[in-house]
Structures are given as structure tokens and as C-alpha cells.
mmCIF file of C-alpha atoms and ligand atoms in Angstrom:
data_model
loop_
_atom_site.group_PDB
_atom_site.id
_atom_site.type_symbol
_atom_site.label_atom_id
_atom_site.label_comp_id
_atom_site.label_asym_id
_atom_site.label_seq_id
_atom_site.Cartn_x
_atom_site.Cartn_y
_atom_site.Cartn_z
ATOM 1 C CA MET A 268 0.127 0.111 0.208
ATOM 2 C CA ASN A 269 1.486 3.318 -0.983
ATOM 3 C CA ASN A 270 1.268 6.495 1.708
ATOM 4 C CA HIS A 271 -1.419 7.953 -0.539
ATOM 5 C CA SER A 272 -3.988 5.402 -1.240
ATOM 6 C CA PHE A 273 -7.377 5.442 0.179
ATOM 7 C CA PRO A 274 -7.293 4.180 3.715
ATOM 8 C CA GLY A 275 -9.627 1.606 5.029
ATOM 9 C CA LYS A 276 -12.033 1.532 7.217
ATOM 10 C CA GLY A 277 -10.780 2.106 10.797
ATOM 11 C CA GLU A 278 -7.742 3.052 9.389
ATOM 12 C CA LEU A 279 -6.254 6.354 9.545
ATOM 13 C CA CYS A 280 -4.943 8.064 6.187
ATOM 14 C CA GLN A 281 -1.156 8.481 6.462
ATOM 15 C CA ASN A 282 -0.706 11.203 3.893
ATOM 16 C CA PRO A 283 1.961 13.350 5.943
ATOM 17 C CA GLU A 284 -0.285 16.581 5.766
ATOM 18 C CA CYS A 285 -3.121 14.603 7.317
ATOM 19 C CA VAL A 286 -0.986 12.828 9.915
ATOM 20 C CA LYS A 287 0.267 16.426 10.723
ATOM 21 C CA TRP A 288 -3.131 18.012 10.718
ATOM 22 C CA ARG A 289 -4.680 15.351 12.886
ATOM 23 C CA LYS A 290 -1.992 16.049 15.420
ATOM 24 C CA ILE A 291 -2.573 19.883 15.479
ATOM 25 C CA ASN A 292 -5.960 19.351 15.753
ATOM 26 C CA LYS A 293 -6.054 17.080 18.419
ATOM 27 C CA ARG A 294 -3.687 19.431 20.432
ATOM 28 C CA ASN A 295 -5.655 22.492 19.698
ATOM 29 C CA PHE A 296 -8.863 20.264 20.739
ATOM 30 C CA GLU A 297 -7.239 19.160 24.091
ATOM 31 C CA LYS A 298 -5.934 22.851 24.770
ATOM 32 C CA TYR A 299 -9.056 24.722 24.133
ATOM 33 C CA ALA A 300 -11.924 22.537 24.463
ATOM 34 C CA GLN A 301 -12.650 23.555 28.252
ATOM 35 C CA ILE A 302 -12.860 27.298 27.092
ATOM 36 C CA ALA A 303 -14.650 26.211 24.088
ATOM 37 C CA GLU A 304 -17.189 24.667 26.304
ATOM 38 C CA LYS A 305 -17.328 27.217 28.781
ATOM 39 C CA LEU A 306 -18.310 29.948 26.463
ATOM 40 C CA PHE A 307 -20.746 27.671 24.345
ATOM 41 C CA GLU A 308 -22.610 26.885 27.989
ATOM 42 C CA ALA A 309 -22.540 30.809 29.007
ATOM 43 C CA TYR A 310 -23.923 31.675 25.575
ATOM 44 C CA LEU A 311 -26.899 29.267 25.962
ATOM 45 C CA GLU A 312 -27.586 29.983 29.662
ATOM 46 C CA GLN A 313 -27.728 33.716 28.957
ATOM 47 C CA GLU A 314 -31.686 34.915 28.328
ATOM 48 C CA ASN A 315 -33.164 34.440 25.182
ATOM 49 C CA PRO A 316 -30.008 33.100 23.229
ATOM 50 C CA TYR A 317 -32.012 32.923 20.305
ATOM 51 C CA HIS A 318 -31.949 36.287 19.830
ATOM 52 C CA PHE A 319 -28.239 36.509 19.494
ATOM 53 C CA PHE A 320 -28.034 34.036 16.841
ATOM 54 C CA GLU A 321 -27.153 34.846 13.566
ATOM 55 C CA LEU A 322 -25.605 33.246 10.301
ATOM 56 C CA THR A 323 -23.299 34.600 7.987
ATOM 57 C CA LYS A 324 -24.284 35.210 4.443
ATOM 58 C CA HIS A 325 -22.320 32.039 3.499
ATOM 59 C CA ALA A 326 -23.902 29.932 6.311
ATOM 60 C CA ARG A 327 -27.387 31.424 5.229
ATOM 61 C CA LYS A 328 -26.554 29.557 1.809
ATOM 62 C CA ARG A 329 -25.806 26.532 3.069
ATOM 63 C CA THR A 330 -28.831 26.097 5.314
ATOM 64 C CA VAL A 331 -30.809 27.027 1.955
ATOM 65 C CA GLU A 332 -28.864 24.440 -0.090
ATOM 66 C CA ARG A 333 -29.267 21.976 2.840
ATOM 67 C CA ALA A 334 -32.830 22.136 3.569
ATOM 68 C CA ILE A 335 -31.980 23.233 7.295
ATOM 69 C CA ASN A 336 -34.398 25.950 8.792
ATOM 70 C CA THR A 337 -32.892 28.465 11.075
ATOM 71 C CA PHE A 338 -35.233 27.954 13.863
ATOM 72 C CA GLN A 339 -34.381 24.196 13.908
ATOM 73 C CA LEU A 340 -30.881 24.514 13.387
ATOM 74 C CA PHE A 341 -30.751 26.424 16.590
ATOM 75 C CA GLY A 342 -33.757 24.698 19.247
ATOM 76 C CA GLU A 343 -32.656 21.227 18.130
ATOM 77 C CA VAL A 344 -29.176 21.289 16.881
ATOM 78 C CA VAL A 345 -27.103 24.109 18.537
ATOM 79 C CA ALA A 346 -28.984 24.386 21.576
ATOM 80 C CA ASN A 347 -28.714 20.451 21.972
ATOM 81 C CA GLY A 348 -24.926 20.530 20.758
ATOM 82 C CA TYR A 349 -21.686 19.984 22.360
ATOM 83 C CA VAL A 350 -17.984 21.200 20.914
ATOM 84 C CA VAL A 351 -16.508 18.695 19.028
ATOM 85 C CA GLY A 352 -13.591 21.217 17.879
ATOM 86 C CA TYR A 353 -12.077 24.151 18.018
ATOM 87 C CA GLN A 354 -9.494 26.384 15.576
ATOM 88 C CA PRO A 355 -7.838 29.105 17.237
ATOM 89 C CA LYS A 356 -7.011 30.743 14.403
ATOM 90 C CA GLY A 357 -10.312 32.778 14.029
ATOM 91 C CA LYS A 358 -11.415 31.305 17.608
ATOM 92 C CA VAL A 359 -14.096 28.877 15.408
ATOM 93 C CA MET A 360 -15.614 26.065 17.640
ATOM 94 C CA ILE A 361 -17.461 23.464 15.984
ATOM 95 C CA ILE A 362 -20.571 22.231 17.656
ATOM 96 C CA LYS A 363 -22.507 18.790 16.707
ATOM 97 C CA GLY A 364 -25.832 18.300 17.429
ATOM 98 C CA PHE A 365 -28.806 16.606 15.312
ATOM 99 C CA MET A 366 -31.585 17.466 13.671
ATOM 100 C CA LYS A 367 -34.871 15.611 13.569
ATOM 101 C CA ILE A 368 -35.795 14.765 10.138
ATOM 102 C CA GLY A 369 -38.789 11.899 10.775
ATOM 103 C CA LYS A 370 -39.940 10.237 13.246
ATOM 104 C CA GLY A 371 -37.269 8.566 15.245
ATOM 105 C CA LEU A 372 -34.870 9.791 12.286
ATOM 106 C CA TYR A 373 -32.042 12.208 13.319
ATOM 107 C CA ARG A 374 -29.464 14.041 10.983
ATOM 108 C CA SER A 375 -25.908 14.804 12.657
ATOM 109 C CA LEU A 376 -24.906 18.421 11.899
ATOM 110 C CA HIS A 377 -21.556 19.855 12.351
ATOM 111 C CA VAL A 378 -22.215 23.796 13.022
ATOM 112 C CA PRO A 379 -18.783 25.930 12.997
ATOM 113 C CA LEU A 380 -19.630 29.158 15.088
ATOM 114 C CA LYS A 381 -17.676 31.940 16.539
ATOM 115 C CA ILE A 382 -19.104 33.320 20.025
ATOM 116 C CA GLU A 383 -18.391 37.259 20.262
ATOM 117 C CA GLU A 384 -18.742 39.388 23.290
ATOM 118 C CA THR A 385 -21.233 42.465 22.765
ATOM 119 C CA ASP A 386 -22.857 44.911 25.167
ATOM 120 C CA GLU A 387 -25.946 43.177 25.166
ATOM 121 C CA GLY A 388 -24.747 39.569 25.491
ATOM 122 C CA LEU A 389 -23.085 36.669 23.799
ATOM 123 C CA LEU A 390 -23.793 36.678 20.257
ATOM 124 C CA VAL A 391 -23.202 33.424 18.122
ATOM 125 C CA ARG A 392 -22.428 33.874 14.501
ATOM 126 C CA VAL A 393 -22.740 30.567 12.509
ATOM 127 C CA LEU A 394 -20.134 30.406 9.752
ATOM 128 C CA THR A 395 -21.422 27.189 7.836
ATOM 129 C CA VAL A 396 -23.599 24.173 8.557
ATOM 130 C CA PHE A 397 -22.688 20.496 7.177
ATOM 131 C CA ASP A 398 -23.705 17.173 7.551
ATOM 132 C CA PRO A 399 -20.593 15.254 8.359
ATOM 133 C CA SER A 400 -21.608 11.752 7.207
ATOM 134 C CA TYR A 401 -21.716 12.910 3.698
ATOM 135 C CA SER A 402 -18.195 12.885 3.563
ATOM 136 C CA SER A 403 -17.873 10.542 6.492
ATOM 137 C CA HIS A 404 -14.464 9.176 5.364
ATOM 138 C CA LEU A 405 -12.959 12.505 6.181
ATOM 139 C CA PHE A 406 -14.169 12.167 9.657
ATOM 140 C CA ASP A 407 -13.724 9.785 12.460
ATOM 141 C CA GLU A 408 -16.054 6.888 13.210
ATOM 142 C CA LYS A 409 -18.232 9.124 15.471
ATOM 143 C CA LEU A 410 -18.197 11.590 12.870
ATOM 144 C CA GLU A 411 -16.519 14.367 15.065
ATOM 145 C CA GLN A 412 -12.898 14.811 14.667
ATOM 146 C CA ARG A 413 -11.777 15.439 10.982
ATOM 147 C CA ILE A 414 -8.929 12.847 10.181
ATOM 148 C CA CYS A 415 -8.563 13.209 6.160
ATOM 149 C CA TRP A 416 -7.551 16.220 4.409
ATOM 150 C CA CYS A 417 -6.936 14.766 0.872
ATOM 151 C CA GLN A 418 -10.325 15.880 -0.205
ATOM 152 C CA PRO A 419 -11.594 19.367 0.043
ATOM 153 C CA HIS A 420 -14.304 20.120 2.835
ATOM 154 C CA ASP A 421 -16.282 23.430 3.562
ATOM 155 C CA LEU A 422 -13.962 23.543 6.836
ATOM 156 C CA ASP A 423 -11.136 24.489 4.583
ATOM 157 C CA GLU A 424 -12.991 27.980 4.051
ATOM 158 C CA LEU A 425 -13.333 28.962 7.194
HETATM 159 ZN ZN1 ZN B 142 -5.831 11.853 3.858
#
């Protein structure tokens, strides 16, 4: 097997760039997860967090393309979501949550967002939204951590 061939299930891509990025991502998550979780909790615990929930133009486009309504995105996905990643460059945290699509059927979504302090409260700005199962080979088995960068992904645009 050459180093750049596609990994099988349960194997990790050995492309040196992917090995490097996995290390960086893991280190960043270990270092910043608690800070990100605290900030995310503080956002949700404030009065009327939905009032402080905004989508960038790009995110708005994605929600339309991906048939996700903003109210559901907040109420189902973000309000019950949890932090699965943090990129210190740009202070972007990635929230994973689930959206109900039918009886007993849920779609997992990743919501990269930024939390900004304003005079009125903590403001969430959603940068994009994607379903990691559409590119599951780029993520670990829990669809939480990215493990491969060999193909482009929405995350690269953040
Ligand atoms: Zn790779």
C-alpha cells in the first residue's frame, strides 16, 4: 500500500499532511475544549440566546441548499449540541448536534461558529453548516474529529 492510497475503514490516512493536521487538531482540541465549552454554555445560559443567533451570508446559503431551517438549527441542533472541535485561528468552535428529520430519524450536523461578546450579550455567528456523514471518510467513526484532508471540505474555507 502506498502512503497516499485511500485508507480502509478504521484505518487512518497516512498522507503526511493529514498526519500533521490530525496532530494539530488533537492538540488544539485538548488545549481549548474546556474554554470553548464554557463559552458555549455561557451563551446558552443567557436570557433568550436565540435572540443572539446569527448566520453569515455563507451559512445562510448553506442552510438553504441543505434544507435546514434556522429555527430548527438553533432549537434542535445548537441548543442541544456539544463542542467537537476548536480552531484557535479565528476562534472557531465546531458544534455537533442532531436535527430531527422524521419519526425516530435524526441527521447529524456540524455547525462551525464564533461567539462574540457584545454589550447586550454573547452573540453566536454561524459560519456554515454541514452533514459530516456526506464525507464520512474525512471524519472519525463518531463523525466528530476530522482525520483526513486529502479532499477539500467546507471546513477549509473557514
Ligand atoms: Zn488524507
